[in-house]
PDB file of C-alpha atoms in Angstrom:
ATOM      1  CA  UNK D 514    -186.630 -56.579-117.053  1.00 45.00           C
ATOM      2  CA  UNK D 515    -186.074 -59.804-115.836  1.00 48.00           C
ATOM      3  CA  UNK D 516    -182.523 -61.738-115.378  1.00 52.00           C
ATOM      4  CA  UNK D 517    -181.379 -65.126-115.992  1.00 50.00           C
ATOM      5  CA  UNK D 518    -181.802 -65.687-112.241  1.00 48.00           C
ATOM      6  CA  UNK D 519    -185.370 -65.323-112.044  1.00 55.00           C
ATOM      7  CA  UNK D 520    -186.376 -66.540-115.603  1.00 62.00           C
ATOM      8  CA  UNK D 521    -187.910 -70.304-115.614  1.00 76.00           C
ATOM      9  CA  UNK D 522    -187.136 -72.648-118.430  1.00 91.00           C
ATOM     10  CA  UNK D 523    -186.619 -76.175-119.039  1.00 96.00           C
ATOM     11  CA  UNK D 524    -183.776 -76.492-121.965  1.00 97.00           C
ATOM     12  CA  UNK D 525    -182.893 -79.450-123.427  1.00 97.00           C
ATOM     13  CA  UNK D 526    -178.723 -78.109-125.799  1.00 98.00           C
ATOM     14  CA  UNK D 527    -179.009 -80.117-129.026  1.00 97.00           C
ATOM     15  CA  UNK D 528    -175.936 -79.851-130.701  1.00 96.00           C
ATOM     16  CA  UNK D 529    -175.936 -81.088-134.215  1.00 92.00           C
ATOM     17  CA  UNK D 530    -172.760 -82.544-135.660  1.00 88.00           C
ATOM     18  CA  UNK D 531    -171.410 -83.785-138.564  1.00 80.00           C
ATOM     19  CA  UNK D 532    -168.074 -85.650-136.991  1.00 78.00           C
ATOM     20  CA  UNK D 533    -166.458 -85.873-133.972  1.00 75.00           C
ATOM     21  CA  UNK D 534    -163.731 -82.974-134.875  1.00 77.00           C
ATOM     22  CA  UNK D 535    -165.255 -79.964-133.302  1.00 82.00           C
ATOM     23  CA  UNK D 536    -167.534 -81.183-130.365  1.00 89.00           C
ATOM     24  CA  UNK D 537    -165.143 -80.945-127.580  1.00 90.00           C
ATOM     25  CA  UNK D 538    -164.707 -77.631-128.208  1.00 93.00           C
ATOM     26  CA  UNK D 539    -168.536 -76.562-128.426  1.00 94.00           C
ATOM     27  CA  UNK D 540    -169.603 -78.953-125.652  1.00 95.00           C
ATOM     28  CA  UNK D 541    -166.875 -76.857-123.643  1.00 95.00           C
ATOM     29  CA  UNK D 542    -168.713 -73.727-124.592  1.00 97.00           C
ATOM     30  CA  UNK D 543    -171.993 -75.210-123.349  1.00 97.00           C
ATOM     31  CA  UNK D 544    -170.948 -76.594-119.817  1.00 95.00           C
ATOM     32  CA  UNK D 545    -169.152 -73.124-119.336  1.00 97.00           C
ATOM     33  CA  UNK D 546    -173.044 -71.396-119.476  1.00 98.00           C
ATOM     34  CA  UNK D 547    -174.013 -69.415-116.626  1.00 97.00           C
ATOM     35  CA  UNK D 548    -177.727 -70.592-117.203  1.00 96.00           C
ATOM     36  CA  UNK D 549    -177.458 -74.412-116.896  1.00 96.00           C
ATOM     37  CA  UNK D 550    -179.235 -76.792-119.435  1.00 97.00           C
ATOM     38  CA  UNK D 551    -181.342 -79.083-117.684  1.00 96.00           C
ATOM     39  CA  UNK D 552    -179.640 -81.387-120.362  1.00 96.00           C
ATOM     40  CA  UNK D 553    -176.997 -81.633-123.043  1.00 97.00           C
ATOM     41  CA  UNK D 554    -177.253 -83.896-126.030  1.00 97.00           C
ATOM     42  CA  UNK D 555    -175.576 -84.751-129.130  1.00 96.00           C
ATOM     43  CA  UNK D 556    -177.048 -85.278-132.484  1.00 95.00           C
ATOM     44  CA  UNK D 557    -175.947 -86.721-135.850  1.00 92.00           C
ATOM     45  CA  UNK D 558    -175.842 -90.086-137.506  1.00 89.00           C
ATOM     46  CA  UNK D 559    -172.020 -89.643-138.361  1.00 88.00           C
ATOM     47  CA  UNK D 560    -170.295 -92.778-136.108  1.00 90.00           C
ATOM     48  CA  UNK D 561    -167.454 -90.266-134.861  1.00 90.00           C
ATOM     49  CA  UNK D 562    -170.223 -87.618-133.199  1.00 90.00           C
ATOM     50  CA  UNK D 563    -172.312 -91.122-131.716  1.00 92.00           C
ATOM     51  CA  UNK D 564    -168.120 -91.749-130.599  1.00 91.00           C
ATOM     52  CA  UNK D 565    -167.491 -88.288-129.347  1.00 89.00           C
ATOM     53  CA  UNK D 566    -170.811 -88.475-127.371  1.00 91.00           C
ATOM     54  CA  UNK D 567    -170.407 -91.631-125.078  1.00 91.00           C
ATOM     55  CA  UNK D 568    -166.886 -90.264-124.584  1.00 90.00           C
ATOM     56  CA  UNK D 569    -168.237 -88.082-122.760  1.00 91.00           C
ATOM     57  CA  UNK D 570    -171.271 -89.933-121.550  1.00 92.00           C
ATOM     58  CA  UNK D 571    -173.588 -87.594-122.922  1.00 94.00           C
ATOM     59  CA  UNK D 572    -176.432 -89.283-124.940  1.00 95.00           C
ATOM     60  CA  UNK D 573    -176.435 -89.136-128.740  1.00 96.00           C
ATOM     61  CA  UNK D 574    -179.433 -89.778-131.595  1.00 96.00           C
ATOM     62  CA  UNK D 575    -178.947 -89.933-134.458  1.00 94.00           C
ATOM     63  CA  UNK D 576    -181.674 -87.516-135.930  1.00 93.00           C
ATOM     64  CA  UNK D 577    -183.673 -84.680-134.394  1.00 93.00           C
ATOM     65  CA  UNK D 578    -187.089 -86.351-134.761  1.00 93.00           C
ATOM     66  CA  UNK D 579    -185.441 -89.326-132.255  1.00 94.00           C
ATOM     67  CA  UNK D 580    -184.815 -86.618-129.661  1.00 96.00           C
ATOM     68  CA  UNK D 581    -188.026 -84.787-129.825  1.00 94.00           C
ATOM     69  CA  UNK D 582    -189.791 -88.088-128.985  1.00 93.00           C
ATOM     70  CA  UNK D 583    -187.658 -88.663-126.270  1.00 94.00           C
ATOM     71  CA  UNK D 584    -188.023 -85.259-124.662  1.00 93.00           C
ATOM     72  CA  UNK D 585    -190.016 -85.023-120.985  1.00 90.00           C
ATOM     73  CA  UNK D 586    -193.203 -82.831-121.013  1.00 91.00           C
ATOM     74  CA  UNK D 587    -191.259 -80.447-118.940  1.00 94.00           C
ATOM     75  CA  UNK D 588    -188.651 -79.403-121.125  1.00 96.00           C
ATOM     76  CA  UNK D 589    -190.057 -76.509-122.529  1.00 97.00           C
ATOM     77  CA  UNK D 590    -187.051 -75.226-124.982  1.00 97.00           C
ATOM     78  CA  UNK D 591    -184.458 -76.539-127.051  1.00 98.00           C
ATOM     79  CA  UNK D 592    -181.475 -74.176-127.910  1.00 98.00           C
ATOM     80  CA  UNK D 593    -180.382 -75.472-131.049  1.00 97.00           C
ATOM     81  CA  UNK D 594    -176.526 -75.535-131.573  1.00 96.00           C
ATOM     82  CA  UNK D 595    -173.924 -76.020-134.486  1.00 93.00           C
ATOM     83  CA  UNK D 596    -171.127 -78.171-133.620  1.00 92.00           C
ATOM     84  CA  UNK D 597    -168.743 -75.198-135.073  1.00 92.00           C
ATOM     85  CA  UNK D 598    -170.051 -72.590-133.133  1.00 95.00           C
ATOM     86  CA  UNK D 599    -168.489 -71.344-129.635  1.00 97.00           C
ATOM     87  CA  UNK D 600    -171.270 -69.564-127.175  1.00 97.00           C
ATOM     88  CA  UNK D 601    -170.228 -67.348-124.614  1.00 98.00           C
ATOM     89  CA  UNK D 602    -171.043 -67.820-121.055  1.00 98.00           C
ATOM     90  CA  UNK D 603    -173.634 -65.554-120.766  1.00 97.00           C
ATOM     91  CA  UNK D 604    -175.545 -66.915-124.562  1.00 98.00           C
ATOM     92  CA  UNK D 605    -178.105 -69.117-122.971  1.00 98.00           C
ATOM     93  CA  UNK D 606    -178.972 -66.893-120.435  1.00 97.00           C
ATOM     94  CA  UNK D 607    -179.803 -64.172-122.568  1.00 97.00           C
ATOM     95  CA  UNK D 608    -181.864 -66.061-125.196  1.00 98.00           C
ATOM     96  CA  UNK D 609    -183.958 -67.200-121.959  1.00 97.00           C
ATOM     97  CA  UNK D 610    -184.512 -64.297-120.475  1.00 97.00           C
ATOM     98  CA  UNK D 611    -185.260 -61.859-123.899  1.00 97.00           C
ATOM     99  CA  UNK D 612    -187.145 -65.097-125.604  1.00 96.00           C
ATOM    100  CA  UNK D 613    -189.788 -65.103-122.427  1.00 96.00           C
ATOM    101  CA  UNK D 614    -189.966 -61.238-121.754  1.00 96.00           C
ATOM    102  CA  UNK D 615    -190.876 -60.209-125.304  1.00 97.00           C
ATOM    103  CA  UNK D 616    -193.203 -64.029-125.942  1.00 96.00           C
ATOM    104  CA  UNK D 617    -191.010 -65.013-128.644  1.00 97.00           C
ATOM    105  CA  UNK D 618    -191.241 -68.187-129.889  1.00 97.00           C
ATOM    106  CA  UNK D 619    -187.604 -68.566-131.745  1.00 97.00           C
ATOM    107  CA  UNK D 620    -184.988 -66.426-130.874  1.00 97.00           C
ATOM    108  CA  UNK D 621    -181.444 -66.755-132.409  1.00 96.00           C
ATOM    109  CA  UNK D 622    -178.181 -65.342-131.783  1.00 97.00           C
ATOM    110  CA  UNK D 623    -175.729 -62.615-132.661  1.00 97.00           C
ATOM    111  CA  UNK D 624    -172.595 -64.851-134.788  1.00 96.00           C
ATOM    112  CA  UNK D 625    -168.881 -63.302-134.955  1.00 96.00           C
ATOM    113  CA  UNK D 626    -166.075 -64.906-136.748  1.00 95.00           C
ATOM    114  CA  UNK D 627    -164.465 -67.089-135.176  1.00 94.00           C
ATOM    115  CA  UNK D 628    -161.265 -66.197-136.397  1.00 93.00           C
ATOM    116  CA  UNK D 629    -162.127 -62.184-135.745  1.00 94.00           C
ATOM    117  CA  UNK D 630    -164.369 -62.079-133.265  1.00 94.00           C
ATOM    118  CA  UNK D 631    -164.727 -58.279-133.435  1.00 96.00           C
ATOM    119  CA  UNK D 632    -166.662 -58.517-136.704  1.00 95.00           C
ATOM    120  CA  UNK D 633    -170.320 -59.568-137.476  1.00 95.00           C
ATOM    121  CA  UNK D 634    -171.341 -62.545-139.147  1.00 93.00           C
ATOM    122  CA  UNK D 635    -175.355 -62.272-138.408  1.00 92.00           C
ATOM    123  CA  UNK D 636    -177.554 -60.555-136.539  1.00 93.00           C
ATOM    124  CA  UNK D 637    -180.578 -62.284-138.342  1.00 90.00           C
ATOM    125  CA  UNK D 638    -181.981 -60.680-141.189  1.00 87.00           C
ATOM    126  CA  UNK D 639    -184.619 -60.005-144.228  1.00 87.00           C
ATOM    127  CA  UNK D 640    -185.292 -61.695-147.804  1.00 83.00           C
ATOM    128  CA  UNK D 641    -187.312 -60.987-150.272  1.00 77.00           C
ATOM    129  CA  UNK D 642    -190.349 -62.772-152.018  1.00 75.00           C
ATOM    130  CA  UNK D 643    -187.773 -65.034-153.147  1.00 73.00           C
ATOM    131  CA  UNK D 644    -186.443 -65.914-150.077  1.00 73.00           C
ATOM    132  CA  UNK D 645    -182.870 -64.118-151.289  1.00 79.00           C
ATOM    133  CA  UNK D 646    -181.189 -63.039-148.024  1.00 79.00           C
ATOM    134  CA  UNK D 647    -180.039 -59.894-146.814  1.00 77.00           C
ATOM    135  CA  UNK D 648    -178.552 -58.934-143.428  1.00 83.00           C
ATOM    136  CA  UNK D 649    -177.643 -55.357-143.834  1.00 82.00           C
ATOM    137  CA  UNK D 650    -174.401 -55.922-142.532  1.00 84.00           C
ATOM    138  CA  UNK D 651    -171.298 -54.680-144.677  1.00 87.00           C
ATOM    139  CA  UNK D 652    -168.468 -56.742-145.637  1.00 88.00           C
ATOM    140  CA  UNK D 653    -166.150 -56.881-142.144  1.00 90.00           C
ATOM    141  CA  UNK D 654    -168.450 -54.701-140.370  1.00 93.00           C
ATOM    142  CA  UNK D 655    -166.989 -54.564-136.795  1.00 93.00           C
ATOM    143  CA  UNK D 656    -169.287 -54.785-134.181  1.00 91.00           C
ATOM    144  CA  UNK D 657    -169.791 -51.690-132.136  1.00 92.00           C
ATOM    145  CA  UNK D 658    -173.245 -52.655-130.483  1.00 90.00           C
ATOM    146  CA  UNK D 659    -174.908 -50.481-133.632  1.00 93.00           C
ATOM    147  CA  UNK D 660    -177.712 -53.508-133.634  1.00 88.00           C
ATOM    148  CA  UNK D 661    -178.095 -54.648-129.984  1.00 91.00           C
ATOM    149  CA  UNK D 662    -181.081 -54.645-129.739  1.00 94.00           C
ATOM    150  CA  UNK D 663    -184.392 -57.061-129.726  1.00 96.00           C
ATOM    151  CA  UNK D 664    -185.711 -56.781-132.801  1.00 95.00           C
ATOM    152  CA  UNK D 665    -188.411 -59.092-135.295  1.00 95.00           C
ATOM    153  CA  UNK D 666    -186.524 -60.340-137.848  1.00 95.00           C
ATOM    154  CA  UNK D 667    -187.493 -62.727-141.309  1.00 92.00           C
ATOM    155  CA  UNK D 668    -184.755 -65.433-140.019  1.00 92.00           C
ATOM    156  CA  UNK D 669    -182.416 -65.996-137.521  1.00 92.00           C
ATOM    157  CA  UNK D 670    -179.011 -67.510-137.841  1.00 86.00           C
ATOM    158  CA  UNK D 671    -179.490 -70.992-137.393  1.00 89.00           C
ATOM    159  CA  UNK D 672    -176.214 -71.675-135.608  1.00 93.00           C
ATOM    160  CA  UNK D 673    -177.691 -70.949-132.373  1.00 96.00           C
ATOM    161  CA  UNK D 674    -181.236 -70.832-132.021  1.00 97.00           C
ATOM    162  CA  UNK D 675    -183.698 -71.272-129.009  1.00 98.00           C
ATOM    163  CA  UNK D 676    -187.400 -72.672-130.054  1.00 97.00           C
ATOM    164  CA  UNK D 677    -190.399 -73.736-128.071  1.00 97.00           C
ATOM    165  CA  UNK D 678    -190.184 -77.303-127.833  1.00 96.00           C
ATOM    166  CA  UNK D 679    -194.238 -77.843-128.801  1.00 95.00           C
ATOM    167  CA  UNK D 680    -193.145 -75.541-132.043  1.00 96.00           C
ATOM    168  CA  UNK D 681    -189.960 -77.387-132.690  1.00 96.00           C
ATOM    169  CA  UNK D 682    -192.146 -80.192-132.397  1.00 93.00           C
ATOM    170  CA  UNK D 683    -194.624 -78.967-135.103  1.00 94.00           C
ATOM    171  CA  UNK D 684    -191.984 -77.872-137.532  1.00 94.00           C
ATOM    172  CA  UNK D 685    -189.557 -80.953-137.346  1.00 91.00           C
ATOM    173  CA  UNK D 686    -186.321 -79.103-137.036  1.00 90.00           C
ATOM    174  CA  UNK D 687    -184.237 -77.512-139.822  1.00 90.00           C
ATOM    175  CA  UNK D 688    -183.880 -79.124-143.443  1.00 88.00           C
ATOM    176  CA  UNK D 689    -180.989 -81.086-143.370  1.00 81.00           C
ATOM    177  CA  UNK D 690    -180.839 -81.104-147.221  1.00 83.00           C
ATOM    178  CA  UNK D 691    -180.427 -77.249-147.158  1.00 85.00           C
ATOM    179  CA  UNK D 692    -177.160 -75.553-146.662  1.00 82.00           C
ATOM    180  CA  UNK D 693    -176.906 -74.086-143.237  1.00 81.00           C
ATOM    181  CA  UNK D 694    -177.727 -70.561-144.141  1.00 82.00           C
ATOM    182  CA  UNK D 695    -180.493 -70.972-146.277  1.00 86.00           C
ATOM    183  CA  UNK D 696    -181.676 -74.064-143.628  1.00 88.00           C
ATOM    184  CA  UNK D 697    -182.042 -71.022-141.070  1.00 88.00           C
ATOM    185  CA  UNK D 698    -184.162 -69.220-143.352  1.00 90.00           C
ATOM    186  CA  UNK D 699    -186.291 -72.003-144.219  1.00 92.00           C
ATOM    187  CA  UNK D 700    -186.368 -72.487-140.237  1.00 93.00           C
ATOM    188  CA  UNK D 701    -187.904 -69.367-139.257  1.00 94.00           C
ATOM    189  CA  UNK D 702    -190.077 -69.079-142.078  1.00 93.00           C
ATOM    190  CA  UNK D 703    -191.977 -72.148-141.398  1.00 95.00           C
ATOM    191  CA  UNK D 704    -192.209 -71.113-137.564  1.00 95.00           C
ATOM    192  CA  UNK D 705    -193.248 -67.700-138.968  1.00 94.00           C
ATOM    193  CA  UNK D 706    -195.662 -69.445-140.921  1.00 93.00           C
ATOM    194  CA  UNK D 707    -197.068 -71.664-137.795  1.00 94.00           C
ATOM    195  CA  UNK D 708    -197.807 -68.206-136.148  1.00 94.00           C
ATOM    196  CA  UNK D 709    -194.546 -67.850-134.034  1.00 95.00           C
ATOM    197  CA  UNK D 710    -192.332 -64.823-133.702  1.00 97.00           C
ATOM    198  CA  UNK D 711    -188.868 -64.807-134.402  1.00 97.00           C
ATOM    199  CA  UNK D 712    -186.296 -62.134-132.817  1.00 97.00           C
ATOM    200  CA  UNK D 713    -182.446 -62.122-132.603  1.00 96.00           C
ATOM    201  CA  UNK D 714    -180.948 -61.790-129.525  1.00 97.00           C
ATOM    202  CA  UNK D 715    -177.505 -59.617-130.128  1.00 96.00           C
ATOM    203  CA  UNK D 716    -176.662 -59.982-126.407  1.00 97.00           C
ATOM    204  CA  UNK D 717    -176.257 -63.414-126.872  1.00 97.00           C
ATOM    205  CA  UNK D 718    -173.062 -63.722-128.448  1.00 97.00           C
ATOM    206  CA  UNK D 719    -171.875 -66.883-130.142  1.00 97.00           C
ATOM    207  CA  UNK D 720    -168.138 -67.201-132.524  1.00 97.00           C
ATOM    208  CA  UNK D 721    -169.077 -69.440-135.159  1.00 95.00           C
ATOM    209  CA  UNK D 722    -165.998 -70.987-138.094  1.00 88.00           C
ATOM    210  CA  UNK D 723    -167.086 -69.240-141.814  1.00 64.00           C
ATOM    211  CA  UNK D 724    -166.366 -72.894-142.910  1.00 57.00           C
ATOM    212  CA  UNK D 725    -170.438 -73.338-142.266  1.00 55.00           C
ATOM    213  CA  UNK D 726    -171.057 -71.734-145.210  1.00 51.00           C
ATOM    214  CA  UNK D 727    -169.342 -73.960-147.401  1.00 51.00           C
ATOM    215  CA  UNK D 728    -170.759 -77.200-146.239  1.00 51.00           C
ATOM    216  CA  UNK D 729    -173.189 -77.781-148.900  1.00 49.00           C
ATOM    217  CA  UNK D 730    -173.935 -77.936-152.132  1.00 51.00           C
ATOM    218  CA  UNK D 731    -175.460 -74.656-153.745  1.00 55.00           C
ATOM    219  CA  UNK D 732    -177.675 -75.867-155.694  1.00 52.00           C
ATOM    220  CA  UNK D 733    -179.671 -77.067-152.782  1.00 52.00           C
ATOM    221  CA  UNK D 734    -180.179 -73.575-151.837  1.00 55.00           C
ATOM    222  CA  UNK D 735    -181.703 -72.506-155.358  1.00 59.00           C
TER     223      UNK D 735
END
């Protein structure tokens, strides 16, 4: 199997935020990776993210469409981040190298609470013909590497996700009227739809705040 070492990608790390509060931490997270983007951007209309941004000299648009026309022909990925979630080193890396060695066209990570980090949040899922999620997972189920591996899966969390570019392209990004779980699932449906595959990654571990869940109205969702 191949290693991040050898594996050849292009990724642009779009990290989507709502404010200015949590992006030092996550853009942190993202300079820490052992597998370097080629290129870290921030995006989000709010005037504190555009703020936070040229802080730090890193560019900023204000919606995802703005960055996909901005993108060179040689990026080939975009690893889509959360502003609330907290990669480890070694995330990028592994999307990479699993994404390319089983052709995948989306592959998202494993979440843990942030506040626990020794229990599961996602490790992508199944719905029904209604679109009604279900992860398997049991209420505080520690992880003990009982799902590590590369697996097909109906959606993948959407707090850290690496797509093809030309897909991402295609699809437009996530619906930003959708809260962010059911976004996710929307997400990988339509790339399901386009004729991509969609895995989870569990060796690419990212903490990500519960507060994600509650950042938008339910009724979008139904």
């Amino acid at each position: 199997m191949p290693d991040a070492s050898t594996v050849q990608a292009n990724v642009v790390a779009a990290v989507s935020a709502d404010s200015g509060d949590h992006l030092g931490a996550v853009l942190d997270a993202v300079s820490a990776q052992v597998y370097e983007p080629s290129r870290v951007v921030v995006v989000g209309d709010a005037p504190a993210a555009r703020s936070a941004a040229e802080g730090r000299g890193i560019d900023w648009y204000p919606n995802l469409r703005n960055l996909l026309d901005d993108l060179d022909r040689e990026v080939s990925h975009v690893w889509l981040l959360h502003d609330d979630a907290r990669p480890r080193p070694d995330a990028l890396g592994a999307l990479v190298t699993e994404s390319i060695r089983v052709d995948a066209s989306m592959a998202g990570s494993k979440l843990l609470d942030m506040d626990h980090p020794e229990t599961l949040e996602s490790v992508g899922g199944a719905t029904d013909v209604f679109g009604i999620p279900y992860t398997g997972l049991d209420e505080g189920e520690v992880d003990q590497e009982q799902y590590d591996v590369v697996r097909d899966v109906a959606f993948a969390p959407g707090a850290s996700v690496l797509i093809r570019r030309d897909l991402l392209r295609g699809l437009g990004g996530p619906d930003r009227l959708l809260p962010p779980v059911e976004a996710g699932i929307d997400f990988s449906q339509r790339a399901r739809v386009a004729g991509g595959r969609v895995v989870v990654v569990p060796s690419s571990e990212v903490l990500h705040a519960p507060s994600c869940r509650d950042s938008a109205p339910r009724w979008h969702a139904r």
